mmCIF file of C-alpha atoms in Angstrom:
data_model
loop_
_atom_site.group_PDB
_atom_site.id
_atom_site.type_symbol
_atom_site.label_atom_id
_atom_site.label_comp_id
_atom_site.label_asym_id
_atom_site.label_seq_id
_atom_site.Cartn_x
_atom_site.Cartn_y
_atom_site.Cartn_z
ATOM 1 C CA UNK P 1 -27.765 -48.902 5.106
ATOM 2 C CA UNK P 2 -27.644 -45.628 6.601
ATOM 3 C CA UNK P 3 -24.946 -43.212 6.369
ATOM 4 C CA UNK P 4 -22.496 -42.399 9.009
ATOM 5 C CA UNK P 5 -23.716 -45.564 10.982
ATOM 6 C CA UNK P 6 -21.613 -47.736 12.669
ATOM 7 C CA UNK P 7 -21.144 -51.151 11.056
ATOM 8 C CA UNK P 8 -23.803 -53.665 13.121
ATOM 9 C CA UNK P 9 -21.614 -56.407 14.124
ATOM 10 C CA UNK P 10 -22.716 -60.319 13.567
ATOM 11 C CA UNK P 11 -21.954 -63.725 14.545
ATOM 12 C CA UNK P 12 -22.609 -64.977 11.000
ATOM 13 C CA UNK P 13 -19.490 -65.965 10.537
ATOM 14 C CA UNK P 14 -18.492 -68.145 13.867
ATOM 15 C CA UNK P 15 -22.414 -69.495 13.285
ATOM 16 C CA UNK P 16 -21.130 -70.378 9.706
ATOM 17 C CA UNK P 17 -17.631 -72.153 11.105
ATOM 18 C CA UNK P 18 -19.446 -73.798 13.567
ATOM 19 C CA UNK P 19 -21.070 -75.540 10.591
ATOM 20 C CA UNK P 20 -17.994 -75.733 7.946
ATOM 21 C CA UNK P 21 -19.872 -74.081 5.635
ATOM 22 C CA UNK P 22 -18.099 -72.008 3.110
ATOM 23 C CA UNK P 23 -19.429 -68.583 2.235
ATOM 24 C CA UNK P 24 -20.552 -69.740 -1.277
ATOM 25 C CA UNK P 25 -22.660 -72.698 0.943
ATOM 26 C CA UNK P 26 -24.569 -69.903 3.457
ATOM 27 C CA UNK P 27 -25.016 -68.306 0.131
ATOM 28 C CA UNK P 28 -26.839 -71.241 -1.819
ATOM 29 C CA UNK P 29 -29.142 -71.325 1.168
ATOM 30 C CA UNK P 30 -30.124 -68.097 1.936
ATOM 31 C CA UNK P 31 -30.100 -67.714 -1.964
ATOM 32 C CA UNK P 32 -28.015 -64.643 -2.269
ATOM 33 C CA UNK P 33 -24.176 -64.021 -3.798
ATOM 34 C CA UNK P 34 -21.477 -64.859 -1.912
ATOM 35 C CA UNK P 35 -20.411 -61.309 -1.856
ATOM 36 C CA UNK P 36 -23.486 -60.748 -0.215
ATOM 37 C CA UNK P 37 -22.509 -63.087 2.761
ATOM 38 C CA UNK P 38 -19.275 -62.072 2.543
ATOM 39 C CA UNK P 39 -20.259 -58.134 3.201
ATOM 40 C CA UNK P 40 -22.984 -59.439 5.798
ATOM 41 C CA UNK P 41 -20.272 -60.770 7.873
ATOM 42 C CA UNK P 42 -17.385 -58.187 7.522
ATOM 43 C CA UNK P 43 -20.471 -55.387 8.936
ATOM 44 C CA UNK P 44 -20.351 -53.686 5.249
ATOM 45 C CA UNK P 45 -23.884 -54.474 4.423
ATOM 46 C CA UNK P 46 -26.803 -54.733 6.760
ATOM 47 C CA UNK P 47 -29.612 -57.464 5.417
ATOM 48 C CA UNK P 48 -32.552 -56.163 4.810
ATOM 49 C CA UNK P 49 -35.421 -57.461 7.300
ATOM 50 C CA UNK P 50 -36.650 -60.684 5.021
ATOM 51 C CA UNK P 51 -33.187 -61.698 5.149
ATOM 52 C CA UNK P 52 -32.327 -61.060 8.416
ATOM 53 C CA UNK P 53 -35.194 -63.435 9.729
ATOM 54 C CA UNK P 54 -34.090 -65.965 6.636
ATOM 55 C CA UNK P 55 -30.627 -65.804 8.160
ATOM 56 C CA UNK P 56 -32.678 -66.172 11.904
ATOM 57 C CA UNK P 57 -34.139 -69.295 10.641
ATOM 58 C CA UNK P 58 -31.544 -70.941 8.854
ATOM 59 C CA UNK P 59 -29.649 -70.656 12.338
ATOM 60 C CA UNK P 60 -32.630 -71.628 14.551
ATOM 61 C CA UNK P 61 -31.844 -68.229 16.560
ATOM 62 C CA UNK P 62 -33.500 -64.720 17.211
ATOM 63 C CA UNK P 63 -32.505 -62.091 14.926
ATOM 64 C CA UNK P 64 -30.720 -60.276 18.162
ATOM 65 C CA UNK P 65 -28.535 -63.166 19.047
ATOM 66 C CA UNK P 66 -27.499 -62.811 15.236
ATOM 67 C CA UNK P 67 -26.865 -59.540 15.157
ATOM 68 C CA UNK P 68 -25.966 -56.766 17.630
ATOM 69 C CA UNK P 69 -26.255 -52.849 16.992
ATOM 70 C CA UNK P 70 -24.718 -52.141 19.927
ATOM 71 C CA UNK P 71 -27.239 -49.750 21.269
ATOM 72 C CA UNK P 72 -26.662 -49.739 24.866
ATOM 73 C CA UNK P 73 -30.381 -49.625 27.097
ATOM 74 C CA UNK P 74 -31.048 -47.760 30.257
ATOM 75 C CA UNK D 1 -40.070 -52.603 2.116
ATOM 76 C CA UNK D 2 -38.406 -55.820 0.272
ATOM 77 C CA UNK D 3 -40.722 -58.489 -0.412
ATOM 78 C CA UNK D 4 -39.876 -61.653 1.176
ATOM 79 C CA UNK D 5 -39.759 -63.711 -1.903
ATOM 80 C CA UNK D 6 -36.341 -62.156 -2.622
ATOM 81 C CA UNK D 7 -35.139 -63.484 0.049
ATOM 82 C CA UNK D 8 -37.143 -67.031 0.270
ATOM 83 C CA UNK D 9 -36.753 -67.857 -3.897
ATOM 84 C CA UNK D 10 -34.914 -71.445 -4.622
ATOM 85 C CA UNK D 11 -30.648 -70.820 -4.866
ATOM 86 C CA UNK D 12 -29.947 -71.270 -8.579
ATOM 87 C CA UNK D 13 -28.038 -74.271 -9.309
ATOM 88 C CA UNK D 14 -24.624 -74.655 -10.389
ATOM 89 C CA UNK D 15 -25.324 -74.256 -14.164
ATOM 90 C CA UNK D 16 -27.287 -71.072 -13.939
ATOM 91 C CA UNK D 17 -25.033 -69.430 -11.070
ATOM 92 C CA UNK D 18 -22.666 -67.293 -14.070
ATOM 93 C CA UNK D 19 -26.017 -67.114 -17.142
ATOM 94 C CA UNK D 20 -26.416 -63.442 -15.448
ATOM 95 C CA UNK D 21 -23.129 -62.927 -15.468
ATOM 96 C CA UNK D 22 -22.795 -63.959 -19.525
ATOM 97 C CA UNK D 23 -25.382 -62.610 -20.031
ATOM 98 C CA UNK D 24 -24.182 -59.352 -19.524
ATOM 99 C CA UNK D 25 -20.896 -60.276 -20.935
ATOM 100 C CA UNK D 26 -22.050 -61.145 -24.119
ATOM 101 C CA UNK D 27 -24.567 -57.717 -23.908
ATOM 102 C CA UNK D 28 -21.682 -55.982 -23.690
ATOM 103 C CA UNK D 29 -19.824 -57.838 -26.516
ATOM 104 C CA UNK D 30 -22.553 -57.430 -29.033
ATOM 105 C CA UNK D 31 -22.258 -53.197 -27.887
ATOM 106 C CA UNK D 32 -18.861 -52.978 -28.271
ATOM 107 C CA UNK D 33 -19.059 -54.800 -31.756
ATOM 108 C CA UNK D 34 -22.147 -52.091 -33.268
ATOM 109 C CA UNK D 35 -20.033 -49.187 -31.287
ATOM 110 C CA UNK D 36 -17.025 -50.308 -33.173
ATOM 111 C CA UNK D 37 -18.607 -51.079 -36.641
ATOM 112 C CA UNK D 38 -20.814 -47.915 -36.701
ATOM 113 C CA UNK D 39 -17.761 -45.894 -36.217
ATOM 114 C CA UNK D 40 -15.443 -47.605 -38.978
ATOM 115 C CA UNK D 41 -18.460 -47.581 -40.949
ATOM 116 C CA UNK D 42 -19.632 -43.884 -40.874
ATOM 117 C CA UNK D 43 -16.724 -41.851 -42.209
ATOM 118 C CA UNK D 44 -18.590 -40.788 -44.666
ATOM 119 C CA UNK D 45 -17.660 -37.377 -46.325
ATOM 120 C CA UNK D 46 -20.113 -34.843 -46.687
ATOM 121 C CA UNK D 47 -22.591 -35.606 -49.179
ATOM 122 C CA UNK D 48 -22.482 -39.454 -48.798
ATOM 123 C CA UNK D 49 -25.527 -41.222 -47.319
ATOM 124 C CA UNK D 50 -25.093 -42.704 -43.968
ATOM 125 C CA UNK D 51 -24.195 -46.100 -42.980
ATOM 126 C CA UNK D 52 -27.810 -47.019 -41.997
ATOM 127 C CA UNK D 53 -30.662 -46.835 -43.800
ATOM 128 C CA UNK D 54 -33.446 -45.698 -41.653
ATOM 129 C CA UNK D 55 -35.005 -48.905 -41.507
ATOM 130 C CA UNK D 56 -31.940 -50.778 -40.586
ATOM 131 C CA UNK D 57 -31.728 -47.869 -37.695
ATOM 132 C CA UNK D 58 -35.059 -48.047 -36.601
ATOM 133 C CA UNK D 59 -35.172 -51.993 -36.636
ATOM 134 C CA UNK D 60 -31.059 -51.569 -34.598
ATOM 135 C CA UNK D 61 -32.698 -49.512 -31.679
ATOM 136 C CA UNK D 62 -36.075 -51.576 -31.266
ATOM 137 C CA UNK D 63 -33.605 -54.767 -31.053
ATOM 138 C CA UNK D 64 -31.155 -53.287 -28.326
ATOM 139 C CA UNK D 65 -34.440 -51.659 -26.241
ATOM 140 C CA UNK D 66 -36.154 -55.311 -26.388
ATOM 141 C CA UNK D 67 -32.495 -56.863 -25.663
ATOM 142 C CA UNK D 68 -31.607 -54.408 -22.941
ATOM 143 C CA UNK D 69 -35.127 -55.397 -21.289
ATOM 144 C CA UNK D 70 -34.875 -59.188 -21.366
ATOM 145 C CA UNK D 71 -31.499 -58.637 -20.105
ATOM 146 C CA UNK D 72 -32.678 -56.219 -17.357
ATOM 147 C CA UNK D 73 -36.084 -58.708 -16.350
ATOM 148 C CA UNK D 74 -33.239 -61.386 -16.186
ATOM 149 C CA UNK D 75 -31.410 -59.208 -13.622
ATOM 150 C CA UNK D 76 -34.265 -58.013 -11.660
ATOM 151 C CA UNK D 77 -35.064 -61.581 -11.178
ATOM 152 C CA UNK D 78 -31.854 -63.204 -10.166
ATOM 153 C CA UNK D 79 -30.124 -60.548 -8.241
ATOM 154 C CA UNK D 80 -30.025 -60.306 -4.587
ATOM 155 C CA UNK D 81 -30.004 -57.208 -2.434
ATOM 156 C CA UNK D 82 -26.690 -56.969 -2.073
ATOM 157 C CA UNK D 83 -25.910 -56.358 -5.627
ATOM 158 C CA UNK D 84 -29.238 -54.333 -6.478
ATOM 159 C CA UNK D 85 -28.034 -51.308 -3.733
ATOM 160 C CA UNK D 86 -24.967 -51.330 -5.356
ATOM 161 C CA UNK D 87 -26.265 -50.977 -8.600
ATOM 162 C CA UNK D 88 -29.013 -48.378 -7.351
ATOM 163 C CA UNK D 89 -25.547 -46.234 -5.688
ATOM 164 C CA UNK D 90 -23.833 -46.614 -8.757
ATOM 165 C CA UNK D 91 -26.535 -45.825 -11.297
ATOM 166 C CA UNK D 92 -27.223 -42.501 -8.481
ATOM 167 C CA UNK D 93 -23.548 -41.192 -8.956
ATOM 168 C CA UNK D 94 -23.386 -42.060 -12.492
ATOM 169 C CA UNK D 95 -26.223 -39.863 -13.040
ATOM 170 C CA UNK D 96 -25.179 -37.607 -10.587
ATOM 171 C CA UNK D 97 -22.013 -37.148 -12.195
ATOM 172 C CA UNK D 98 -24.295 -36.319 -15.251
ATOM 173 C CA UNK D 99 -26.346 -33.976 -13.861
ATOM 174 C CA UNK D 100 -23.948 -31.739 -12.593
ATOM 175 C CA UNK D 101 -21.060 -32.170 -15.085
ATOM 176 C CA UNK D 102 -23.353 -30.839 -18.512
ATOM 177 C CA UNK D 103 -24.098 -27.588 -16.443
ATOM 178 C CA UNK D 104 -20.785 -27.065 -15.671
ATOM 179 C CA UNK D 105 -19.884 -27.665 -18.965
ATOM 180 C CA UNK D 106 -22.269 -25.525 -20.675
ATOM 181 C CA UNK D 107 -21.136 -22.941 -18.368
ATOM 182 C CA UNK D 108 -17.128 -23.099 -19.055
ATOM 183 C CA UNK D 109 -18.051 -23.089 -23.174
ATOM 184 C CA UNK D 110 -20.227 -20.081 -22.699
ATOM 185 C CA UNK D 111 -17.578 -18.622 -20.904
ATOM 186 C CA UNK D 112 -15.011 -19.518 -23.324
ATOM 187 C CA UNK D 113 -12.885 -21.682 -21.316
ATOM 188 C CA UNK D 114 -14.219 -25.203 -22.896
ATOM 189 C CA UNK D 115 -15.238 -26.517 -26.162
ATOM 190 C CA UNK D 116 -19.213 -27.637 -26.847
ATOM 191 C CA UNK D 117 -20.484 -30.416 -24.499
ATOM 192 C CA UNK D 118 -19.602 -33.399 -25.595
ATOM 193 C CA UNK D 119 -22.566 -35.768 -24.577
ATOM 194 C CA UNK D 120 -20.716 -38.795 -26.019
ATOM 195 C CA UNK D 121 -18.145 -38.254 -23.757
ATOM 196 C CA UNK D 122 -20.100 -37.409 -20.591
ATOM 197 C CA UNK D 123 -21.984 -40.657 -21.370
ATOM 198 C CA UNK D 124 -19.150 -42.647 -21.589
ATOM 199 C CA UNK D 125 -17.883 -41.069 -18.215
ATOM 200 C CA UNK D 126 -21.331 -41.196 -16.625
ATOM 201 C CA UNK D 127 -21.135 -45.236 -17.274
ATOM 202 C CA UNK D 128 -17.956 -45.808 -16.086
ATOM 203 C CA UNK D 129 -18.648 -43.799 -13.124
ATOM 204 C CA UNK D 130 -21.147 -46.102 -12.623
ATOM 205 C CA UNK D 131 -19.473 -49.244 -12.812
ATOM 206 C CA UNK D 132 -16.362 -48.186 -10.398
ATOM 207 C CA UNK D 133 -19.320 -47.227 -7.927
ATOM 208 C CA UNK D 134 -21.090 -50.798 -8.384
ATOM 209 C CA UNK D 135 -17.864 -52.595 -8.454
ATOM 210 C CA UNK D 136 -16.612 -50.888 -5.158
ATOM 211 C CA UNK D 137 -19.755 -51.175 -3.494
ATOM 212 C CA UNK D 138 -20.553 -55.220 -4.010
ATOM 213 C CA UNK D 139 -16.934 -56.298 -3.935
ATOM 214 C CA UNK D 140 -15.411 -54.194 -1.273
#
């Protein structure tokens, strides 16, 4: 987390609904607390790089169709 | 850079999901309950031999180091990220808080303006400095 960043923004938690999982199950399988899911998806907390390719995989996705920093190219 | 076992161990089951959790609990139980009985214990007026003997001390202080790091080996290996930057923010202001608040202190009783510092009380600040930052940054 770096201060004074914006919050990255995430489709974890449509990706999650898509699946009716509950917070608590994305948890279990990325084996972190629910709190931990829970910040991930409200843009509190950005996963560190092992868990943002855990969270990649779990989905069968890229890490940047996951998450989006918003940094505009060109 | 975190390792990526953190992030690849096996989810703890049901039954183990809260043994952190009590285990802390019940850390902070058994504290509370030496805090409380070392206080009723020790008034003793001047002259009178302490509550402790030295061995009892000695053999109080290598049980709560040894307990503390069980408990803390526990923690480092069923935490998550999440939770261990919180606790690294909240142990940095709590110590922060120290670092700046004995100076200060010092300074105001030198200057006649406070009483000695009271590291008791600075501790006891210092730690629940630290727990409001912990608490507010993994359950915000």
């Amino acid at each position: 987390m770096t201060i004074g960043k914006e919050d990255m923004k995430n489709r974890l938690k449509v990706l999650r609904a898509e699946r009716d999982w509950t917070q608590a199950d994305l948890a279990e399988r990325l084996a972190v607390s629910r709190q931990a899911v829970n910040a991930i998806e409200r843009g509190k907390y950005d996963p560190s790089l092992p868990l943002a390719f855990a969270i990649a995989r779990l989905f069968d996705m890229t890490i940047e169709e996951i998450f989006d920093d918003e940094h505009e190219n060109g | 850079m975190m390792s990526t076992k953190m992030a690849e161990k096996p989810a703890p089951n049901g039954k183990h999901r809260h043994a952190l959790r009590n285990a802390f609990l019940l850390s902070g139980a058994v504290a509370v309950a030496i805090s409380a009985a070392v206080t009723l214990l020790n008034h003793s007026p001047a002259g009178q031999p302490p509550a402790f003997s030295p061995v009892a001390g000695v053999l109080l202080v290598i049980g709560g180091l040894l307990g503390f790091s069980a408990v803390s080996a526990v923690y480092m290996k069923r935490t998550d990220e999440h939770d261990l930057l919180a606790n690294l923010w909240g142990l940095s202001v709590g110590y922060l808080f120290f670092a700046c608040a004995v100076p200060i202190w010092w300074t105001l009783n030198h200057s006649g303006l406070a009483g000695p510092v009271n590291f008791w009380t600075l501790y006891v600040f210092s730690a629940l400095i630290s727990g409001v930052v912990w608490g507010w940054r993994r359950f915000r």
